[in-house]
Short mmCIF file of C-alpha atoms in Angstrom, two decimals:
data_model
loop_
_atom_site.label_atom_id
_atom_site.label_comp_id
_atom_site.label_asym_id
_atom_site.label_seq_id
_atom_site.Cartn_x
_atom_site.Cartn_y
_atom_site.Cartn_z
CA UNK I 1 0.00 0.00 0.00
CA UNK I 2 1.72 3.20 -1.47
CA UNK I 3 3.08 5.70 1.65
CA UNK I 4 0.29 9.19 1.93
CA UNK I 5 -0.59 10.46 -0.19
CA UNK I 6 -0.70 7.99 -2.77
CA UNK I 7 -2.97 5.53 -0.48
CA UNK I 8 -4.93 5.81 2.91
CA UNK I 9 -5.69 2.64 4.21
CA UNK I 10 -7.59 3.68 6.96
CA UNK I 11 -11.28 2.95 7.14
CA UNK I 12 -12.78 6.11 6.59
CA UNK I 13 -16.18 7.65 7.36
CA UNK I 14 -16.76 7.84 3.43
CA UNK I 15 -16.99 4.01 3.97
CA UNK I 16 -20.49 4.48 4.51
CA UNK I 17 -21.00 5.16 0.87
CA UNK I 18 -24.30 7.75 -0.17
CA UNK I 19 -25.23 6.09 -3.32
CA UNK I 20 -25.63 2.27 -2.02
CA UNK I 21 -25.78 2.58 1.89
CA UNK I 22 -22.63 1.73 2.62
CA UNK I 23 -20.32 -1.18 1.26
CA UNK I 24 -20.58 -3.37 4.27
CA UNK I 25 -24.28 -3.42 3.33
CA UNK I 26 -24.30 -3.86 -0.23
CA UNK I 27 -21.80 -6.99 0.66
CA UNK I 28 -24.52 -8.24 3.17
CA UNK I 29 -26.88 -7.80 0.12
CA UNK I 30 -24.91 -9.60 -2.06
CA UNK I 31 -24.21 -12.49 0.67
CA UNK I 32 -28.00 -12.34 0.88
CA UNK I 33 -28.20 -13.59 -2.19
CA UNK I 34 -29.87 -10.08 -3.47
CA UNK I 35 -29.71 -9.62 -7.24
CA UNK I 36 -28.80 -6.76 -8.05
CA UNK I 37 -25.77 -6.80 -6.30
CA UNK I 38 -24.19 -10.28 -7.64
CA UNK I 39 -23.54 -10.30 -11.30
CA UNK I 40 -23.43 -14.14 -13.27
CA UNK I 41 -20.16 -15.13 -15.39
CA UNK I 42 -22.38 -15.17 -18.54
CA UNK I 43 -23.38 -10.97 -18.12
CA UNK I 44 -19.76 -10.05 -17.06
CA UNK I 45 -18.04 -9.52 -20.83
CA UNK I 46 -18.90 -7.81 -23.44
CA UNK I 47 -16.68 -8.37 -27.26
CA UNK I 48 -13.67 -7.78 -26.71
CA UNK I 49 -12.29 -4.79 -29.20
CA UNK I 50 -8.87 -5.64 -28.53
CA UNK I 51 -7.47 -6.80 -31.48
CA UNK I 52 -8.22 -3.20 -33.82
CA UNK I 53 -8.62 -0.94 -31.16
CA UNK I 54 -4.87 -0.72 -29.66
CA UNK I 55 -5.92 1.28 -26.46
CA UNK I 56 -6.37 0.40 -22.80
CA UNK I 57 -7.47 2.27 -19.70
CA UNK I 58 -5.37 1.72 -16.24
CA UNK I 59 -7.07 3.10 -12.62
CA UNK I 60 -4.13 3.17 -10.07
CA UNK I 61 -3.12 4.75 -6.76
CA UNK I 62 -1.15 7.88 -6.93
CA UNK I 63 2.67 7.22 -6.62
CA UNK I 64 2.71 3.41 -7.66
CA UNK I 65 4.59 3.08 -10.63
CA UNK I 66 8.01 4.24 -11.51
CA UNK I 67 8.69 7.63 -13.31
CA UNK I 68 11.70 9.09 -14.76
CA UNK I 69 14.01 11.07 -12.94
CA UNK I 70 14.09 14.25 -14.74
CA UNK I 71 10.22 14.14 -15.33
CA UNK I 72 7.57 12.41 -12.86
CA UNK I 73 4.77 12.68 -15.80
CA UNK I 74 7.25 10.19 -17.49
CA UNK I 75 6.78 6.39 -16.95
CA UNK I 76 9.38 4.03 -18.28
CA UNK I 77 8.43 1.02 -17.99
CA UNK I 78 4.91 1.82 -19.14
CA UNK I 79 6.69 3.52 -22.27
CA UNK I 80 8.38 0.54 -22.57
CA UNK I 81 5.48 -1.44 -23.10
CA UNK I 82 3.92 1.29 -25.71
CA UNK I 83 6.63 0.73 -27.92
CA UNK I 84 6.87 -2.74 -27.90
CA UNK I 85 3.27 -3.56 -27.82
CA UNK I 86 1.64 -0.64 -29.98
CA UNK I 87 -0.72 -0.18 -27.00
CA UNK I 88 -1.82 2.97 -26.09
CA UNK I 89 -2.59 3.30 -21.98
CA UNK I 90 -4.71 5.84 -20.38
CA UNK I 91 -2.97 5.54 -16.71
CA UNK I 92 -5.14 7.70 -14.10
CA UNK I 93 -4.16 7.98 -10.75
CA UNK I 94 -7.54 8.18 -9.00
CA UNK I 95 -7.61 5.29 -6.67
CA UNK I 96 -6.91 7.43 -3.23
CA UNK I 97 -8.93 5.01 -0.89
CA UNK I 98 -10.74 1.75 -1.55
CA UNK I 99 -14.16 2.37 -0.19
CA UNK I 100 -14.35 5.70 -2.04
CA UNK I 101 -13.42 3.75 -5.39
CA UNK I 102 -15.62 1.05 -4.37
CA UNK I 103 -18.78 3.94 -4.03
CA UNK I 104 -17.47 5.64 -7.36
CA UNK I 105 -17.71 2.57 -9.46
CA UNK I 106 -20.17 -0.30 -8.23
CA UNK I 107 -23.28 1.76 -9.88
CA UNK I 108 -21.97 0.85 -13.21
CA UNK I 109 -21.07 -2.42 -11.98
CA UNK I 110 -24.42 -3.36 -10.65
CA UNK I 111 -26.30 -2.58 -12.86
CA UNK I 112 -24.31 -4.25 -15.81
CA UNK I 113 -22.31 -1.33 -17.06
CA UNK I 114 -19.05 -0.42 -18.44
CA UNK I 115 -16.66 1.30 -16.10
CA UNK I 116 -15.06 3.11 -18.28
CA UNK I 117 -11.87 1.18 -17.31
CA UNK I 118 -10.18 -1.89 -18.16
CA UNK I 119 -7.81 -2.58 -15.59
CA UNK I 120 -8.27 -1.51 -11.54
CA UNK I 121 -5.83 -1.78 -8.95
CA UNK I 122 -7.31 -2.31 -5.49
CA UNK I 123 -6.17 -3.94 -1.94
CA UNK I 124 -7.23 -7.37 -1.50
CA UNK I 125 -9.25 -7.40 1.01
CA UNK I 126 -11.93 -5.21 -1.27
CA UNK I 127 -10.72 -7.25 -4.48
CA UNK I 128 -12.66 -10.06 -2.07
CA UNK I 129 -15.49 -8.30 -2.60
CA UNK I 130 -15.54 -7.84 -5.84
CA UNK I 131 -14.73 -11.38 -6.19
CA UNK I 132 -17.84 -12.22 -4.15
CA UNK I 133 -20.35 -9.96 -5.53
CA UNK I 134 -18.98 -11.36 -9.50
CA UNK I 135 -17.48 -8.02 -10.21
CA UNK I 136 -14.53 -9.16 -12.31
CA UNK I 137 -13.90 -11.00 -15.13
CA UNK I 138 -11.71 -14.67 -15.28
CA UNK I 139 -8.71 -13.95 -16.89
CA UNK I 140 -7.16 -16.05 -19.62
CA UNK I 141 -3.65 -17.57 -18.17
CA UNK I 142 -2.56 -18.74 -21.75
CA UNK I 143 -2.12 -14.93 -22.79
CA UNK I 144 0.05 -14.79 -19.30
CA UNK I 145 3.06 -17.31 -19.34
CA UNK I 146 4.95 -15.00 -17.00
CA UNK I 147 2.09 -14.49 -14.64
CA UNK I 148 1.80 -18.35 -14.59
CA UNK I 149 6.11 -18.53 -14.39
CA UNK I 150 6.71 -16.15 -11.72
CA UNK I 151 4.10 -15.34 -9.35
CA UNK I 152 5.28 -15.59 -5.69
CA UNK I 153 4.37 -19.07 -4.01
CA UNK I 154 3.58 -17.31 -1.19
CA UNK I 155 1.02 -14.84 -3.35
CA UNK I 156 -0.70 -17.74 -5.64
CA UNK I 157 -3.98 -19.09 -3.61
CA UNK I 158 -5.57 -16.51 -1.48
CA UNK I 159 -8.78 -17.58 0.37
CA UNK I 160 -11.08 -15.64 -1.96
CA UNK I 161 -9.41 -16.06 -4.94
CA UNK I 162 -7.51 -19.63 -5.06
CA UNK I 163 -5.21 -19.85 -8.19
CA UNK I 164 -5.63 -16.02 -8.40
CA UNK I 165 -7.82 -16.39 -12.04
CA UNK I 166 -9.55 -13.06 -11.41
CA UNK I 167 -7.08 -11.05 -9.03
CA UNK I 168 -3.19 -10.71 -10.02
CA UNK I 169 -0.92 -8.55 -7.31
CA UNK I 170 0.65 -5.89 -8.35
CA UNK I 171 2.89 -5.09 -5.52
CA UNK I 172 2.87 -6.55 -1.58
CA UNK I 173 3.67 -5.83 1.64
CA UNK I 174 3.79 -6.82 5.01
CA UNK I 175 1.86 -5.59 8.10
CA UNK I 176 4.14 -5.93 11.41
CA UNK I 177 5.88 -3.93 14.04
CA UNK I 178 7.55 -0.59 13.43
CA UNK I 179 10.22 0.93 16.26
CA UNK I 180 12.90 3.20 17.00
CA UNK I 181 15.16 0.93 18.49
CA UNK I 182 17.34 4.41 19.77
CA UNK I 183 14.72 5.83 21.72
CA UNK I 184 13.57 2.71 23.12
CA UNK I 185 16.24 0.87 24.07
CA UNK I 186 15.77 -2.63 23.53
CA UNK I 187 14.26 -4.93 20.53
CA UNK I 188 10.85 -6.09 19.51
CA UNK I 189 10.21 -9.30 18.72
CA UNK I 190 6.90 -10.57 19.71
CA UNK I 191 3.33 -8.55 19.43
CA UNK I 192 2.66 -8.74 23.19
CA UNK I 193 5.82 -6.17 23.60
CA UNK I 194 3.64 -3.30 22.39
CA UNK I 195 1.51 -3.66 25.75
CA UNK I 196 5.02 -3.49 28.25
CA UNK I 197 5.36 -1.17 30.26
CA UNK I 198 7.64 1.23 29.24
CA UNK I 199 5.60 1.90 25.68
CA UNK I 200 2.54 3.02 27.78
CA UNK I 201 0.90 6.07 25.61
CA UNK I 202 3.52 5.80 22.71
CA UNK I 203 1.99 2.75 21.05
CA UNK I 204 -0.41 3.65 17.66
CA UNK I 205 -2.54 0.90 16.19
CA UNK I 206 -4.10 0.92 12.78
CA UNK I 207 -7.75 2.18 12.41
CA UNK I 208 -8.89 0.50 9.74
CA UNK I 209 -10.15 -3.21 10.55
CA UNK I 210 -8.95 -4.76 7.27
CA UNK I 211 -5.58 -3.39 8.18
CA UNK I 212 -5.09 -4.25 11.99
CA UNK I 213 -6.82 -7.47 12.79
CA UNK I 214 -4.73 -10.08 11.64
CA UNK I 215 -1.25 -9.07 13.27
CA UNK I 216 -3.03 -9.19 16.30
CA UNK I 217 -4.34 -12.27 16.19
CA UNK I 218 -1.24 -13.95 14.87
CA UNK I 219 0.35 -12.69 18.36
CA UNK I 220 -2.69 -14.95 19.99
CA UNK I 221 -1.32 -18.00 18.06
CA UNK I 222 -3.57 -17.99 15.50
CA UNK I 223 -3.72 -19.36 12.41
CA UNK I 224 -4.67 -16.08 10.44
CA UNK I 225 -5.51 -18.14 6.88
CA UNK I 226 -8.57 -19.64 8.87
CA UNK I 227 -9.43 -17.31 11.66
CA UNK I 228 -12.87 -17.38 13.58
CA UNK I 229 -15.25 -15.45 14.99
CA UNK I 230 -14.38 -16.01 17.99
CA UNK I 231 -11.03 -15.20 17.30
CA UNK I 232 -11.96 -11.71 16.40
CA UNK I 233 -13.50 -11.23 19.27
CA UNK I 234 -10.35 -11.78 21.68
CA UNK I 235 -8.62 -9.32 20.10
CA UNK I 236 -11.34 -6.60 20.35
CA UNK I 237 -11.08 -7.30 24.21
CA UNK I 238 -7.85 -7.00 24.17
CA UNK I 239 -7.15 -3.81 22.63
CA UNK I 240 -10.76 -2.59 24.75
CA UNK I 241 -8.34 -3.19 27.66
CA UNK I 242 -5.24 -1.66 26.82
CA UNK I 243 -7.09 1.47 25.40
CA UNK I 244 -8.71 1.59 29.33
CA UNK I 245 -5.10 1.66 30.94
CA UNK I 246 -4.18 4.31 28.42
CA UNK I 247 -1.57 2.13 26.12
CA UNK I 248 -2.50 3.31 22.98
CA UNK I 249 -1.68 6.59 21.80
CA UNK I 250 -4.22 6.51 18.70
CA UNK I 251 -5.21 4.77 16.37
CA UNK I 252 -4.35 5.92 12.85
CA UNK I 253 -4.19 5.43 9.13
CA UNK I 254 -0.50 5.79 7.27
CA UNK I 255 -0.04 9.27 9.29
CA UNK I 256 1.64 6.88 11.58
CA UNK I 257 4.81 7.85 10.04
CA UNK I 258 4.84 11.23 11.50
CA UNK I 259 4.20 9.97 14.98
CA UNK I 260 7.25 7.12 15.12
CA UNK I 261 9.59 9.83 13.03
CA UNK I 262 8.83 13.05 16.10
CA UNK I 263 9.52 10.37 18.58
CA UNK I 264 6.08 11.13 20.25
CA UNK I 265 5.31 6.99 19.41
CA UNK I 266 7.78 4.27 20.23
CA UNK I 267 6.21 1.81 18.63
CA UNK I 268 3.53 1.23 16.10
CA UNK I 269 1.67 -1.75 13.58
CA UNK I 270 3.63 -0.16 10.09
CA UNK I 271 3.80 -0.85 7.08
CA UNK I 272 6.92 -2.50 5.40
CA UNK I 273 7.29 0.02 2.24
CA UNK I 274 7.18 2.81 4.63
CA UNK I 275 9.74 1.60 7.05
CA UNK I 276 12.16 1.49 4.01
CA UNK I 277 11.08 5.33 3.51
CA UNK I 278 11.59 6.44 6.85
CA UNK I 279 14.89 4.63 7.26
CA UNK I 280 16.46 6.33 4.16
CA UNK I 281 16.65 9.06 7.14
CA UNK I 282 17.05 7.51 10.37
CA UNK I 283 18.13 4.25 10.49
CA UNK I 284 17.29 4.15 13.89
CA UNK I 285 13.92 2.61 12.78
CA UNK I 286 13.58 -0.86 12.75
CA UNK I 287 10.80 -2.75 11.13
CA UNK I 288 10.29 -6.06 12.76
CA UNK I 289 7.72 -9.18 11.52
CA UNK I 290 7.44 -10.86 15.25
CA UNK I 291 8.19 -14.52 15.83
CA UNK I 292 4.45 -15.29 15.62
CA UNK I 293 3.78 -13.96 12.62
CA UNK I 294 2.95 -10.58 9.95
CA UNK I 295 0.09 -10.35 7.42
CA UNK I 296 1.56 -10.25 4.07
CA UNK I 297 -1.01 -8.46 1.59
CA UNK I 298 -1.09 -7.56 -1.72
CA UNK I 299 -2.70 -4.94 -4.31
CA UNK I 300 -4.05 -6.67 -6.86
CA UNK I 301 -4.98 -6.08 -10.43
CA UNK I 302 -8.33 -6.81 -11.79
CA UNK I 303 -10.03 -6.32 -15.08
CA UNK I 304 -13.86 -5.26 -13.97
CA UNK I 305 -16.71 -6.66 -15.95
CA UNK I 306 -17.69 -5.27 -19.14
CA UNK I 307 -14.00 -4.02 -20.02
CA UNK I 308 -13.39 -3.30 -23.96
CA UNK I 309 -9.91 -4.57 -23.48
CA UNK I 310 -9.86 -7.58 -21.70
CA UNK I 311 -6.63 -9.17 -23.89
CA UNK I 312 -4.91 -5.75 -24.25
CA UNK I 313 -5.03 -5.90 -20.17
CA UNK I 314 -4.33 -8.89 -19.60
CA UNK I 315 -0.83 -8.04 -21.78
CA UNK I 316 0.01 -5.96 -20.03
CA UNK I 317 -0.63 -7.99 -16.56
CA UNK I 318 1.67 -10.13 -17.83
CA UNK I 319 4.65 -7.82 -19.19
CA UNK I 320 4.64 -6.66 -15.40
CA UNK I 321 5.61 -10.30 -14.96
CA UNK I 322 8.46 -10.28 -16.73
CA UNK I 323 11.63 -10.61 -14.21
CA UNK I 324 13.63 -7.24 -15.62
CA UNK I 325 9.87 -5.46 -15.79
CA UNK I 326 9.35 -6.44 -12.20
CA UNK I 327 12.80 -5.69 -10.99
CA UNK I 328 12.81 -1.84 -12.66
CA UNK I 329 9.45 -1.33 -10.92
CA UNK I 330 10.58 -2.65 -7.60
CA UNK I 331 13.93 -0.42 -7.70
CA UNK I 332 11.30 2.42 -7.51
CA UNK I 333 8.50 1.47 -5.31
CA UNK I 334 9.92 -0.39 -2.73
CA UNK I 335 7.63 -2.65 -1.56
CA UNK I 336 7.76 -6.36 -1.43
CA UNK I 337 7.91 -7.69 -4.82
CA UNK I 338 5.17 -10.41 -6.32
CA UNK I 339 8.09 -11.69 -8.35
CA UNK I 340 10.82 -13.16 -6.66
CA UNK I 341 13.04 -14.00 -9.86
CA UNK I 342 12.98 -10.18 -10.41
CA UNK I 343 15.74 -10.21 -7.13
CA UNK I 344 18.75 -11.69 -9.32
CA UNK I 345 17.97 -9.01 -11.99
CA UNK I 346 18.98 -6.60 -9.23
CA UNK I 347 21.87 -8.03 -7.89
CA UNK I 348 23.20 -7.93 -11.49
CA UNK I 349 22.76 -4.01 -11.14
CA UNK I 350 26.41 -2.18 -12.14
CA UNK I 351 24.53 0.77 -9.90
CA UNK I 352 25.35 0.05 -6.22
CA UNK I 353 22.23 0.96 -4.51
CA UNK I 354 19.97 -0.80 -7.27
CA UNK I 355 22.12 -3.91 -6.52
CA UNK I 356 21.82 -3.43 -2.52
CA UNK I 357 17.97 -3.34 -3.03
CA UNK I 358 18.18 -7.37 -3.53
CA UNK I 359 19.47 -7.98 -0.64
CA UNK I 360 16.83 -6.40 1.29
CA UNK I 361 14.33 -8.22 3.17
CA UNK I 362 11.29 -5.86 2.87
CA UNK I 363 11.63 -6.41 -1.38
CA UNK I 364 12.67 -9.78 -1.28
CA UNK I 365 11.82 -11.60 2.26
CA UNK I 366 14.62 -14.04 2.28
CA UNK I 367 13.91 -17.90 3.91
CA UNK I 368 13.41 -17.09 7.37
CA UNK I 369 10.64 -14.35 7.16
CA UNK I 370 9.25 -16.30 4.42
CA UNK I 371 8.04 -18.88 6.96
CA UNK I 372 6.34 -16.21 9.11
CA UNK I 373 4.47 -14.68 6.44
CA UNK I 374 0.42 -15.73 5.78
CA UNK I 375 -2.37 -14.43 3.74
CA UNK I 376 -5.40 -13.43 6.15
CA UNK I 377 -9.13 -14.60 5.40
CA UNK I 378 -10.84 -12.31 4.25
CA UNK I 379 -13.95 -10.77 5.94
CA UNK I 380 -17.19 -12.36 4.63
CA UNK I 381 -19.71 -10.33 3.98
CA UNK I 382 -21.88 -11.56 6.68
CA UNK I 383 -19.37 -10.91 8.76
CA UNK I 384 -18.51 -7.41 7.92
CA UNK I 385 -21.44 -5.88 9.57
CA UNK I 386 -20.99 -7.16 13.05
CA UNK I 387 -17.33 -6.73 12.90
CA UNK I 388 -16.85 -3.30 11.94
CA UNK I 389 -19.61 -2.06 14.15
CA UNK I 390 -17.19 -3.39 17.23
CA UNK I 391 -13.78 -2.22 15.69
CA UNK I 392 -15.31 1.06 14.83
CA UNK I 393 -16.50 1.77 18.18
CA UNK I 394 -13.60 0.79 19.97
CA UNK I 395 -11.20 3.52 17.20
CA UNK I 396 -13.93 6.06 17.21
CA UNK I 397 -14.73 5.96 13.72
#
């Protein structure tokens, strides 16, 4: 999830959206079996005009996708795939927050429309939803050998998308502990050392409940690829308590950073991209993914129903595949990257800081980390209600 301002992950009070009554609810609709929520495979595509009409249109977050140096309207490797392809892509930056994109594009998609767009990039915990609620369209794996090839183990068979046919990440991360090792003194390791002591009142959680649920269960033990209910639950008591002896500073979206950089917070659930940021000037910061565990989440790309490009998009899915592709736009962005053969194209680097990049963890999570990393369950829609009503009142959303 790209740093502020080029993505908010916080659950916002736009959530509740004006033109549907909220997403939660049109998901409860759809889980309801309502129909005109869910859409049917057979009214998701319309012909595909791909083959004489060389264009494509590309929603993204601001800041997520590498630009040239000497001109940040300038996209190399997007160029790159221009030339080679003849493909001409409309890339707009409007994705700023999921639930707002969500509100600004499910009327089409409900009632059987064309977005406009032909390829979406949203977190995966809302691609679920899409998923769900037959949103998306299958995509064709024979136009993507290096899709098929390269796609991170780890990555390949979420919960609500196994085999990833209708979701393909574009770049990952990791939820886990953030800390300035300096100013605190000692190491983190586990997620019960954010409720010691000597972090009372300079400890920040994350407010939105897609974000900050599953590193807190995985310090209960659990299994976060088939959570429960009552699993849920726990940690809502949990943080109910250390909110009552005053532990927790705030809870916040990715303004986090400011907090942990002023030294006001010690300690803080982070984001791995933006612990590589903030180290670039203190290296005092430490991220840490605690011996029980760290969420490791994606952005994913989709193509939404009724796209007029389908095969031009699903190119271009795949030429973001492509090890040297994948290794110039992980140089830039910094966050964990969905192809793990990209890593030797980097150490091959003659620049010295391109070629350090491979050895770092938060790119390219060696062995070790590996083994602590999991995919979360996603929220069913049932679910959702209940569950952000209690996480919501216990932030103050």
């Amino acid at each position: 999830m790209p740093r502020t301002p080029s993505h908010t992950p916080a659950v916002s009070r736009r959530s509740v959206l004006r033109a549907l009554g909220g997403a939660a609810g049109l998901g409860a609709l759809a889980g309801c079996g309502v129909p005109a929520a869910y859409v049917r495979p057979g009214d998701r595509a319309v012909a595909d005009s791909s083959a004489r009409d060389k264009t494509l249109t590309w929603a993204n977050w601001p800041l997520y996708i590498d630009t040239a140096d000497d001109n940040p309207n300038r996209r190399p490797t997007l160029e790159a795939f221009e030339k080679r392809t003849g493909i001409s892509v409309g890339y707009v930056e409007e994705i700023n927050d999921n639930d707002e994109f969500f509100g600004k594009i499910s009327p089409a998609l409900m009632n059987h429309q064309s977005t406009g767009r032909d390829l979406i990039v949203i977190s995966d915990w809302m691609c679920a939803r899409f998923v769900r609620l037959g949103w998306v369209q299958r995509m064709d794996r024979s136009r993507q050998p290096h899709v098929a090839k390269y796609l991170d183990p780890l990555l390949r068979s979420p919960a609500f998308d196994p085999g990833r046919m209708y979701t393909v990440p574009w770049q990952s991360g990791i939820t886990g502990i953030a800390y300035n090792r300096r100013r605190l003194g000692r190491e983190i390791r586990h997620v019960s050392d954010l409720w010691a002591s000597d972090l009372k009142g300079r400890v920040t959680l994350l407010s939105g409940l897609d974000e900050a649920f599953a590193l807190l269960m995985q310090g209960n033990g659990v299994d976060i690829t088939k959570w429960t209910a009552d699993d849920f639950h726990k940690v809502c008591d949990q943080v109910e308590q250390q909110v009552r002896r005053g532990q927790i500073r705030r809870f916040t979206g990715n303004d986090y950073t400011k907090d942990l950089v002023s030294g006001d917070v010690l300690a803080c659930q982070a984001y791995s991209g933006d612990v590589i940021q903030l180290q670039a000037d203190d290296p005092d910061i430490r991220f840490v993914v605690p011996e029980e565990g760290a969420e490791l989440w994606s952005d994913s790309l989709m193509i939404p129903n009724r796209a007029f490009h389908k095969a031009n998009a699903e190119r271009l899915i795949d030429y973001y595949y492509e090890p040297e592709v994948a290794a110039e736009l992980a140089a830039w962005v910094n966050y964990v990257c969905p192809v793990p053969a990209a890593k030797d194209v980097l150490a091959a680097s003659r620049d010295k800081d391109t070629a350090a990049l491979a050895g770092n963890p938060l790119i390219f999570p060696d062995s070790v980390m590996r083994q602590h990393l999991a995919i979360a369950r996603d929220i069913t829609s049932t679910e959702r209600v209940e569950f952000a009503k209690r996480w919501n009142r216990i932030v103050g959303l």
